[in-house]
Coordinates of C-alpha atoms in Angstrom, one line a residue:
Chain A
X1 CA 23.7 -7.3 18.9
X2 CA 23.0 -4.2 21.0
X3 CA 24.1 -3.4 24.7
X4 CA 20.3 -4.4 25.9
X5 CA 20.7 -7.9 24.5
X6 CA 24.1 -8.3 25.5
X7 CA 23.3 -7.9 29.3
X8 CA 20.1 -10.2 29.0
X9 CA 23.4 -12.6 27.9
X10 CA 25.1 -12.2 30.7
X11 CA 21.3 -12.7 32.8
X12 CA 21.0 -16.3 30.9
X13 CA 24.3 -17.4 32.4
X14 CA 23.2 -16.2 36.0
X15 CA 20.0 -18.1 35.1
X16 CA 21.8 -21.1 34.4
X17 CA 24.2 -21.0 37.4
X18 CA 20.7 -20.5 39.5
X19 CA 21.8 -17.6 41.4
X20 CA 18.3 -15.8 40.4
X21 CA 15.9 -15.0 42.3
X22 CA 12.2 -15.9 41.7
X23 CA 11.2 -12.8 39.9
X24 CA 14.7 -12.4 37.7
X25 CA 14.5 -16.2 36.7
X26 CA 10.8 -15.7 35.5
X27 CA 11.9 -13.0 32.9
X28 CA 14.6 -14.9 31.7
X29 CA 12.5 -18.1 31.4
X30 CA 10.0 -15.9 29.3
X31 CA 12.5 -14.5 27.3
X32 CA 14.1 -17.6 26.5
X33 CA 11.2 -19.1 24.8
X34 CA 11.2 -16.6 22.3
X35 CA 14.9 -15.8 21.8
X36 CA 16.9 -18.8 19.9
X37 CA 20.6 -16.8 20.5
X38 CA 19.7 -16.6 24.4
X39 CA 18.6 -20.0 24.4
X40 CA 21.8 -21.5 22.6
X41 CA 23.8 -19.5 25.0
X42 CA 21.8 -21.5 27.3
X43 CA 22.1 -24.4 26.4
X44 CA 26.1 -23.8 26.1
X45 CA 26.5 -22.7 29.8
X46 CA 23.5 -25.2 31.4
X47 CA 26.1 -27.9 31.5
X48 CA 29.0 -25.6 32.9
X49 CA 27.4 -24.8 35.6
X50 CA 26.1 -28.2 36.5
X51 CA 29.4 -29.2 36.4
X52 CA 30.4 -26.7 39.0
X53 CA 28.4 -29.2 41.6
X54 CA 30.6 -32.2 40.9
X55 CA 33.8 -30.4 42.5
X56 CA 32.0 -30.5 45.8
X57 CA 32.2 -34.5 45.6
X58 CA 33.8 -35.5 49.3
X59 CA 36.0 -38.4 49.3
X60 CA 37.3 -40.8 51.4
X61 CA 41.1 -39.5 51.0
X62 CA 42.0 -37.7 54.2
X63 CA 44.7 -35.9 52.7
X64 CA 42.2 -33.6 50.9
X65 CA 41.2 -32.7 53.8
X66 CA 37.5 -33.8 52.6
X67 CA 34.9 -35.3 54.8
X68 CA 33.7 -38.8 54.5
X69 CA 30.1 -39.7 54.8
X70 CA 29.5 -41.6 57.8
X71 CA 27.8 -45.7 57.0
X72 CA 24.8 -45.4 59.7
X73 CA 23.5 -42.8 57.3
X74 CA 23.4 -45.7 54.5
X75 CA 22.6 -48.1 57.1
X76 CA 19.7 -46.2 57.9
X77 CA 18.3 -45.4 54.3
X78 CA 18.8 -49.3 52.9
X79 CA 17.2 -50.3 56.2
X80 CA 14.0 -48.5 54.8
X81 CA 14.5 -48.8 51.5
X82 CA 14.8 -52.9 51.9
X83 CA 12.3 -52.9 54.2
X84 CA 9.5 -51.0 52.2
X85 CA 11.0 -53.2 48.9
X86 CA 10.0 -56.5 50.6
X87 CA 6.3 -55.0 51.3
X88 CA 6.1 -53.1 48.0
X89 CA 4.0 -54.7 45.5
X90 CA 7.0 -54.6 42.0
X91 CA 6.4 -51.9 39.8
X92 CA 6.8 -52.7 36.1
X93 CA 7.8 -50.1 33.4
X94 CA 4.8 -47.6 32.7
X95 CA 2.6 -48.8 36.1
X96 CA -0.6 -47.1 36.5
X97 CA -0.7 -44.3 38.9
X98 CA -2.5 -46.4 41.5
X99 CA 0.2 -48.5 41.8
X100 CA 2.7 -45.9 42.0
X101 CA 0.6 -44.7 45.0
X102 CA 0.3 -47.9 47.1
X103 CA 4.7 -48.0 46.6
X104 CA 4.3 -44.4 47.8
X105 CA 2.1 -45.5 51.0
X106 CA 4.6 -48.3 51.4
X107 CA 7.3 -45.9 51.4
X108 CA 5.5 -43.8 54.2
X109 CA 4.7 -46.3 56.3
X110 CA 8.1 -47.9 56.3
X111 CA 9.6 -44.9 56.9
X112 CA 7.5 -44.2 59.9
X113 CA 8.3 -47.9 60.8
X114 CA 11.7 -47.1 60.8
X115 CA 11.5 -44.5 62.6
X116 CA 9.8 -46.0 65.7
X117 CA 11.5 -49.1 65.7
X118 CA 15.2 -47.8 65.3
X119 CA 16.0 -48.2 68.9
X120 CA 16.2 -51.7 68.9
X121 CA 16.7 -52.3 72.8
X122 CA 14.1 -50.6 74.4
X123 CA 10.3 -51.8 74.5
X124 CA 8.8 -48.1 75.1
X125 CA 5.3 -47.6 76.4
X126 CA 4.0 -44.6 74.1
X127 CA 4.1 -43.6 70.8
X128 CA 5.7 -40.1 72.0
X129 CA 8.1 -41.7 74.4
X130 CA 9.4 -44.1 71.1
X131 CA 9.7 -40.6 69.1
X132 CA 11.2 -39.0 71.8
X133 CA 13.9 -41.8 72.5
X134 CA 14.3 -41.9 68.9
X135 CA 14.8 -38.6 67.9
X136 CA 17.4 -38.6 70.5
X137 CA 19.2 -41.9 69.0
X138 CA 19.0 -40.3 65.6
X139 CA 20.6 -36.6 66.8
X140 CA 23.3 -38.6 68.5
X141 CA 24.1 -40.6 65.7
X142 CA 24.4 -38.1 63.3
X143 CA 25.8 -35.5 65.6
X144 CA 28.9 -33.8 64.6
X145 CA 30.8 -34.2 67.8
X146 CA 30.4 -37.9 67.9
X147 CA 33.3 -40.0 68.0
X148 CA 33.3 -42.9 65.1
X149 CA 36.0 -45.8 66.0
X150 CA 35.3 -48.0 62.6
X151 CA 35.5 -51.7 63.7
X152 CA 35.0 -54.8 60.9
X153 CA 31.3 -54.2 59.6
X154 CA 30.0 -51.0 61.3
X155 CA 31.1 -48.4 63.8
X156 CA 31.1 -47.5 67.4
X157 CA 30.1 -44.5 68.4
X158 CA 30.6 -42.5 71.3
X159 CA 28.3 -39.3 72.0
X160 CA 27.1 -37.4 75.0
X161 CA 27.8 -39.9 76.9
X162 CA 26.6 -43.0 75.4
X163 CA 27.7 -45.7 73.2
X164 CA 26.3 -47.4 70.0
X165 CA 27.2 -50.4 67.8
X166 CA 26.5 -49.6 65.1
X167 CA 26.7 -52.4 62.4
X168 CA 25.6 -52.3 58.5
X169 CA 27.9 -55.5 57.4
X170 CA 27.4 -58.3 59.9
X171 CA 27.0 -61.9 58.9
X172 CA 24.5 -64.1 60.9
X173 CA 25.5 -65.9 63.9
X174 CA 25.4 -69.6 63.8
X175 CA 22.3 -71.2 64.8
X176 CA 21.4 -71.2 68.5
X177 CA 23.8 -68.4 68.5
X178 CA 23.8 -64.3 68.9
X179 CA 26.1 -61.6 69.4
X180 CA 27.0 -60.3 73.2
X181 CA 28.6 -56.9 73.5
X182 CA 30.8 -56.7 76.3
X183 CA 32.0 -53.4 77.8
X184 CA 35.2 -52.5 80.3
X185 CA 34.8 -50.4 82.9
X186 CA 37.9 -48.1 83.3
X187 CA 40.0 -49.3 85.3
X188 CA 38.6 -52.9 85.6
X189 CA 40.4 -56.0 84.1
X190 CA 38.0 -58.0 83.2
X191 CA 35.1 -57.2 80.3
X192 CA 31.4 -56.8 82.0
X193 CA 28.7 -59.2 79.8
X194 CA 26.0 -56.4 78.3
X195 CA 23.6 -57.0 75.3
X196 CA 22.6 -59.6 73.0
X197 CA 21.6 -59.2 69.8
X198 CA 21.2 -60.5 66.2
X199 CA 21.3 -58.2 63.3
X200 CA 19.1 -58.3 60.3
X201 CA 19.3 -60.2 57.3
X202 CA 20.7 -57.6 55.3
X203 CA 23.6 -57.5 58.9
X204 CA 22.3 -53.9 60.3
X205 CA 22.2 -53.9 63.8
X206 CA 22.0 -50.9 66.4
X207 CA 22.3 -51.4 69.5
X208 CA 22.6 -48.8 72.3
X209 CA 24.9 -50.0 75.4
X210 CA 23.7 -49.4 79.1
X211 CA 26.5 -47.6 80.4
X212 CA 28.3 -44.8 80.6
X213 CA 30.6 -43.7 78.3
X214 CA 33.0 -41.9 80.1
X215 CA 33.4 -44.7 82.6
X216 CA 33.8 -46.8 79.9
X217 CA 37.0 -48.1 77.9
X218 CA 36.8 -50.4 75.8
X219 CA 33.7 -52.4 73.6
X220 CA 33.7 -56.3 72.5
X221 CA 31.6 -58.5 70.9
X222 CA 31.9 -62.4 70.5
X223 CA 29.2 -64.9 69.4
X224 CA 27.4 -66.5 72.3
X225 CA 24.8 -68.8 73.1
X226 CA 21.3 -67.6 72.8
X227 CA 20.5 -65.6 76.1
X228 CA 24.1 -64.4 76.4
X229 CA 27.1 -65.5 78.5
X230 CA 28.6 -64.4 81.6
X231 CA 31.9 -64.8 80.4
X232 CA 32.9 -64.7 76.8
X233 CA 32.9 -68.5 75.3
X234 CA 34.5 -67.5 72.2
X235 CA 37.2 -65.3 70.2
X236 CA 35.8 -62.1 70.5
X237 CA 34.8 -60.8 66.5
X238 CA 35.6 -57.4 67.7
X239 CA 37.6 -54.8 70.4
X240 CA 37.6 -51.9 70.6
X241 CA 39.6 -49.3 72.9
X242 CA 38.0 -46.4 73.5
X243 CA 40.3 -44.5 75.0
Chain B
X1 CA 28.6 -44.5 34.6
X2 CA 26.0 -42.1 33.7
X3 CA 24.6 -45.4 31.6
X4 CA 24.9 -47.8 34.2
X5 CA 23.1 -45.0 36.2
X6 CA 19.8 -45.4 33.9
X7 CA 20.1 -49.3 34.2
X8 CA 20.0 -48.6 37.9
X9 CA 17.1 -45.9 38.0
X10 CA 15.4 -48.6 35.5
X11 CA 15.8 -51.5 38.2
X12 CA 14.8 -49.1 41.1
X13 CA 11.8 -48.7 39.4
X14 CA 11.0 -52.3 40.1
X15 CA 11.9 -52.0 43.7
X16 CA 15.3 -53.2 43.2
X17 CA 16.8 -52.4 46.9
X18 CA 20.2 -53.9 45.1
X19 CA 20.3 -51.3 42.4
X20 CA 19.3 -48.4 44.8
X21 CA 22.0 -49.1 47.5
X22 CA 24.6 -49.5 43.8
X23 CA 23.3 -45.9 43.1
X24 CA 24.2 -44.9 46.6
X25 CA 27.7 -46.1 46.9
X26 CA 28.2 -44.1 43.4
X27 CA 26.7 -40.8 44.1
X28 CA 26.2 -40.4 48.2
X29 CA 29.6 -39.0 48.2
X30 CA 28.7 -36.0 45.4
X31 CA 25.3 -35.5 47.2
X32 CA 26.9 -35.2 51.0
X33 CA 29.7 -33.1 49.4
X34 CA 27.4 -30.4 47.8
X35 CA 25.1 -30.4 50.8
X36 CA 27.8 -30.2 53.4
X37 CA 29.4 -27.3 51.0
X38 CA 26.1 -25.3 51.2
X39 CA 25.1 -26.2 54.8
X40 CA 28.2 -26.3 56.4
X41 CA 27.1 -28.6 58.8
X42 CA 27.5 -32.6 58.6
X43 CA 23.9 -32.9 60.4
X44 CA 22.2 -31.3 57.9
X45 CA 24.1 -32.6 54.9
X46 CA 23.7 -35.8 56.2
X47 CA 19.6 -35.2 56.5
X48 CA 19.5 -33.3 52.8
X49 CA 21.5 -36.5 51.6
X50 CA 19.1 -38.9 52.8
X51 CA 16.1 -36.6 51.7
X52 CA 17.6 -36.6 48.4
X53 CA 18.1 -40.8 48.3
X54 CA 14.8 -41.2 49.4
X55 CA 13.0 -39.3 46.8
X56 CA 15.2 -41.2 44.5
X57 CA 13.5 -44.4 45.8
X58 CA 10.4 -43.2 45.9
X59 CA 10.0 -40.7 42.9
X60 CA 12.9 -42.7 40.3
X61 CA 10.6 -41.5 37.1
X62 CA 11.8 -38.3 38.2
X63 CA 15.4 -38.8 36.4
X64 CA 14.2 -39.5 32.9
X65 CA 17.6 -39.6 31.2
X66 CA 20.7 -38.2 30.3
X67 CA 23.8 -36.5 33.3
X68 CA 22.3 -38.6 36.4
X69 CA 25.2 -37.1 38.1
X70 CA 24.5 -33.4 37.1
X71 CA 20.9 -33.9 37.8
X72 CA 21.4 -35.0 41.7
X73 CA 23.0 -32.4 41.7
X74 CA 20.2 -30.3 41.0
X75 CA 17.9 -32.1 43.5
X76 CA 20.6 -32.0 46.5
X77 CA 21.1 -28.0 45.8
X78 CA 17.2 -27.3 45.7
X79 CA 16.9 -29.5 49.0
X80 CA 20.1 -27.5 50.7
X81 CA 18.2 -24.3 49.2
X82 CA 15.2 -25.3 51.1
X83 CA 17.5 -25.5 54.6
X84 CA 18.7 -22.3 53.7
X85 CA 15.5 -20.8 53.8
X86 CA 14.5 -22.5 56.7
X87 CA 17.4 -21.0 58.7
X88 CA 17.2 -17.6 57.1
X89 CA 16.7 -15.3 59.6
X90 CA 17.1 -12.2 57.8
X91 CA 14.3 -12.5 55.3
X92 CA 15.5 -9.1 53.8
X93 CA 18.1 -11.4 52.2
X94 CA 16.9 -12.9 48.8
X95 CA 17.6 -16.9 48.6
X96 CA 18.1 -17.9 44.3
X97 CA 15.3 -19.8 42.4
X98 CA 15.2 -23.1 42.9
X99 CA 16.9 -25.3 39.7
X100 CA 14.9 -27.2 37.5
X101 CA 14.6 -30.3 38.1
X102 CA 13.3 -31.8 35.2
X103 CA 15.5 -29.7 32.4
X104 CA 17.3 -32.1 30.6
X105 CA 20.0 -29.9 29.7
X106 CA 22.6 -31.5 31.2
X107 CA 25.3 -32.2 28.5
X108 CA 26.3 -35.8 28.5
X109 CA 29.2 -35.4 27.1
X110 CA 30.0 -34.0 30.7
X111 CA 28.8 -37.4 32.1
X112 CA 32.3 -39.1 32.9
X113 CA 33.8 -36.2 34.9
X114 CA 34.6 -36.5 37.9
X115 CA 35.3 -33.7 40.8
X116 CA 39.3 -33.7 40.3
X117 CA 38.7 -32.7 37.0
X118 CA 36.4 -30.1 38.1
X119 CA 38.0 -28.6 40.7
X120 CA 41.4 -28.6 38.1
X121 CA 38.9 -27.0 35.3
X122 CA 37.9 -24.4 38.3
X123 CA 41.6 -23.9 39.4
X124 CA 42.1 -22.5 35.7
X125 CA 39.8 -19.9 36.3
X126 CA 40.6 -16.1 36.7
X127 CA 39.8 -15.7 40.7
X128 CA 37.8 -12.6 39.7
X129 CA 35.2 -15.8 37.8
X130 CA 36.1 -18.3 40.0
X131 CA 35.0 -16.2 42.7
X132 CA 31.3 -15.4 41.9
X133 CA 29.9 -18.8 40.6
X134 CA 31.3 -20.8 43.4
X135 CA 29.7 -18.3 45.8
X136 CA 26.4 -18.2 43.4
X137 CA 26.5 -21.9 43.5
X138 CA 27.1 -22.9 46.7
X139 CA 26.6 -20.2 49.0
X140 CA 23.2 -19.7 48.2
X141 CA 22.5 -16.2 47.4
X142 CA 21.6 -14.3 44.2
X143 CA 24.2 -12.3 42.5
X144 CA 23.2 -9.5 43.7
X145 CA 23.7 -10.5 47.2
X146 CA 27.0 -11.5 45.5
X147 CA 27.2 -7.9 44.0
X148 CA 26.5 -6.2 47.6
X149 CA 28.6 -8.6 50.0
X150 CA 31.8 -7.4 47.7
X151 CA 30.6 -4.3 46.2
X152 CA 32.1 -5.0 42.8
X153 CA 29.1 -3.5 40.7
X154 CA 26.4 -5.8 39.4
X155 CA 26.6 -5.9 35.6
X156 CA 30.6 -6.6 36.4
X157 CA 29.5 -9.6 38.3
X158 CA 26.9 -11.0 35.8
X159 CA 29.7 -10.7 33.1
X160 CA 32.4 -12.7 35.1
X161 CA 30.0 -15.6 35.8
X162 CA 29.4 -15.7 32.2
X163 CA 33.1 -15.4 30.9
X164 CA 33.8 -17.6 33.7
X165 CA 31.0 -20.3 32.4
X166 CA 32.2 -20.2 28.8
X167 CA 35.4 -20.9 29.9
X168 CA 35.0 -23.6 32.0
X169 CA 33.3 -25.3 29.8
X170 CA 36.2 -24.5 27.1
X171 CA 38.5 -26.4 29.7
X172 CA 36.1 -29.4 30.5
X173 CA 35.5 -30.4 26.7
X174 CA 39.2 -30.5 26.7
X175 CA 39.3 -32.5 29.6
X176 CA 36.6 -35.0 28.1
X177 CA 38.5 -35.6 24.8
X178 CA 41.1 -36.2 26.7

């Protein structure tokens, strides 16, 4: 082995870590296809490096210090992905590429359903006033600075001055029933009635809140008849202080 | 894992919603993880990690077989590579190659890891290895960005990401026969 081969050794590992750029990768790649040793040493370090990714893994253990991945992203993606299941035609083992197309379409169009129908609570007149209110729904809900109070079955979120319930695990109501969220103004005693709602079938609901947040202390939600209550009728199946 | 990660590729590949929100629970915490590592920003990892998920659902043939987890891997570092250059606003500065996605090199007997025995196989590392491939992996520059940002010269950098590569994967066969 001479000095010349020995750095193109050390070249493969920096190829296989992918810390190469374009033109450096494309003279490893052609020297690998005629070069067994380089290629076994290749094919050595390939999985080391891989490897390297899987200690980036966050995790739910706060005393790692790690971040955990907030559930309206999931919320979001098996929203589309369920939807776009239930209009895909099924795609069985070695489909033609037609078929694969049409589940592509689907996918596109459900994602662009998605997209204008995520703000569940406002009927909006335009196609670019929906993108627009929903582009904003979307940056506050996955803006760092919001603050996530975890309740049974979603989240609330609080973010530049608005609120979200945010479910992804919410059973049905009862027939002839919905949800109601209530709010508390500071300083009041008594909860203020604000939206109805029912989620999915899979349980997603989001639901923005008409108020303002920093007026606002606390979140509820009971099951109520259809069209909502003035007062609550039932145990509440959430509270939340907001502090 | 890595097997029942083929059943579930399989079953996404008949639309199985089930089987792609399984995959999710099992992986969305690797993906976010090397996405927020690159990115540094839970906005962005959390838009690469949905990318990522929905090509899965919309592209499964592209996992054929083997490390599923090593292979997402792949695909979330080629999508954070992408932001990268998006941001860059010093084109001088050279962003890596894209990874393969399709190489199937992925060694399976690395399949059942899991990040605490990676970061303990990393911990065992010389700082002076350590050093260069986590930068070269996550930070997203070449090594001889890597090579320039800490002037140690260039051929001494290349050789410590190899002898750091060999050795790690020394310490991770030990850990798998285990």
């Amino acid at each position: 082995m001479n000095a010349s081969h020995d750095a193109m050794l050390d070249d493969v590992a920096v190829y296989a870590l992918g810390t190469m750029n374009a033109a450096d990768a494309a003279r490893v790649q052609e020297h690998l296809r005629t070069c067994a040793e380089c290629r076994a040493e290749y094919e050595a370090l390939a999985p080391s490096a891989s490897a390297v990714g899987l200690s980036a893994e966050a995790c739910a253990n706060a005393e790692t210090g790690a971040v955990t991945v907030s559930p309206l992203l999931k919320a979001r993606l098996m929203r589309e992905v369920r939807r776009d299941a239930a209009s895909s035609p099924v795609v069985a083992r070695g489909g033609s590429w037609g078929t694969y197309l049409v589940a592509a379409a689907c996918l596109a169009v459900a994602v662009w359903t998605s997209f204008v129908n995520i703000s569940l609570n406002h009927q909006l007149h335009g196609a670019q006033a929906t993108l627009a209110a929903t582009q904003t729904t979307i940056a506050d809900l996955t803006s760092a600075h919001a603050q996530r109070f975890a309740v049974n079955g979603g989240e609330i979120v609080r973010v530049h001055g608005r609120i979200y319930l945010a479910m992804h695990d919410m059973p049905q109501p009862p027939r002839g029933k919905v949800y109601q969220a209530w709010t508390l103004p500071k300083g009041a005693k008594t909860m203020r009635p604000s939206l109805t709602f029912v989620p999915d079938a899979h349980g997603t609901a989001l639901v923005a809140l008409p108020v303002n947040a920093a007026l606002t202390s606390a979140v509820a939600v009971s099951v109520e008849p259809a069209g909502g209550s003035k007062q609550p009728t039932s145990k509440p199946v959430l509270v939340e202080q907001l502090g | 894992m890595e097997l029942d990660a083929e059943d579930l590729i399989a079953r996404i590949r008949a639309r199985d919603a089930d089987a792609f929100e399984a995959l999710y629970d099992a992986h969305h915490r690797l993906v976010y993880g090397v996405a927020m590592r690159m990115l540094g920003d839970a906005a962005a990892a959390e838009d690469v990690t949905q990318s990522v998920f929905l090509k899965v659902w919309s592209s499964p043939d592209l996992f054929r077989s083997g490390n599923f987890s090593a292979w997402i891997v792949r695909v979330t570092r080629n999508r954070a590579l992408d932001v990268l250059r998006s941001r860059n606003s010093h084109p001088e500065v050279e962003l890596p190659e894209a990874l393969p996605e399709s190489d199937a090199l992925e060694d399976v007997a690395f399949a059942n890891l899991d990040a605490t025995a990676v970061r303990a196989a990393l911990e065992t590392l010389p700082p002076e290895q350590r050093a260069p491939i986590e930068l070269g992996f996550f930070g997203g520059i070449t090594h001889d960005e890597i090579a320039r940002r800490t002037g140690i010269p260039l051929g001494t950098i290349k050789t410590r990401i190899r002898m750091g590569l060999r050795k790690l994967r020394a310490t991770l066969e030990g850990a798998v026969t285990v």
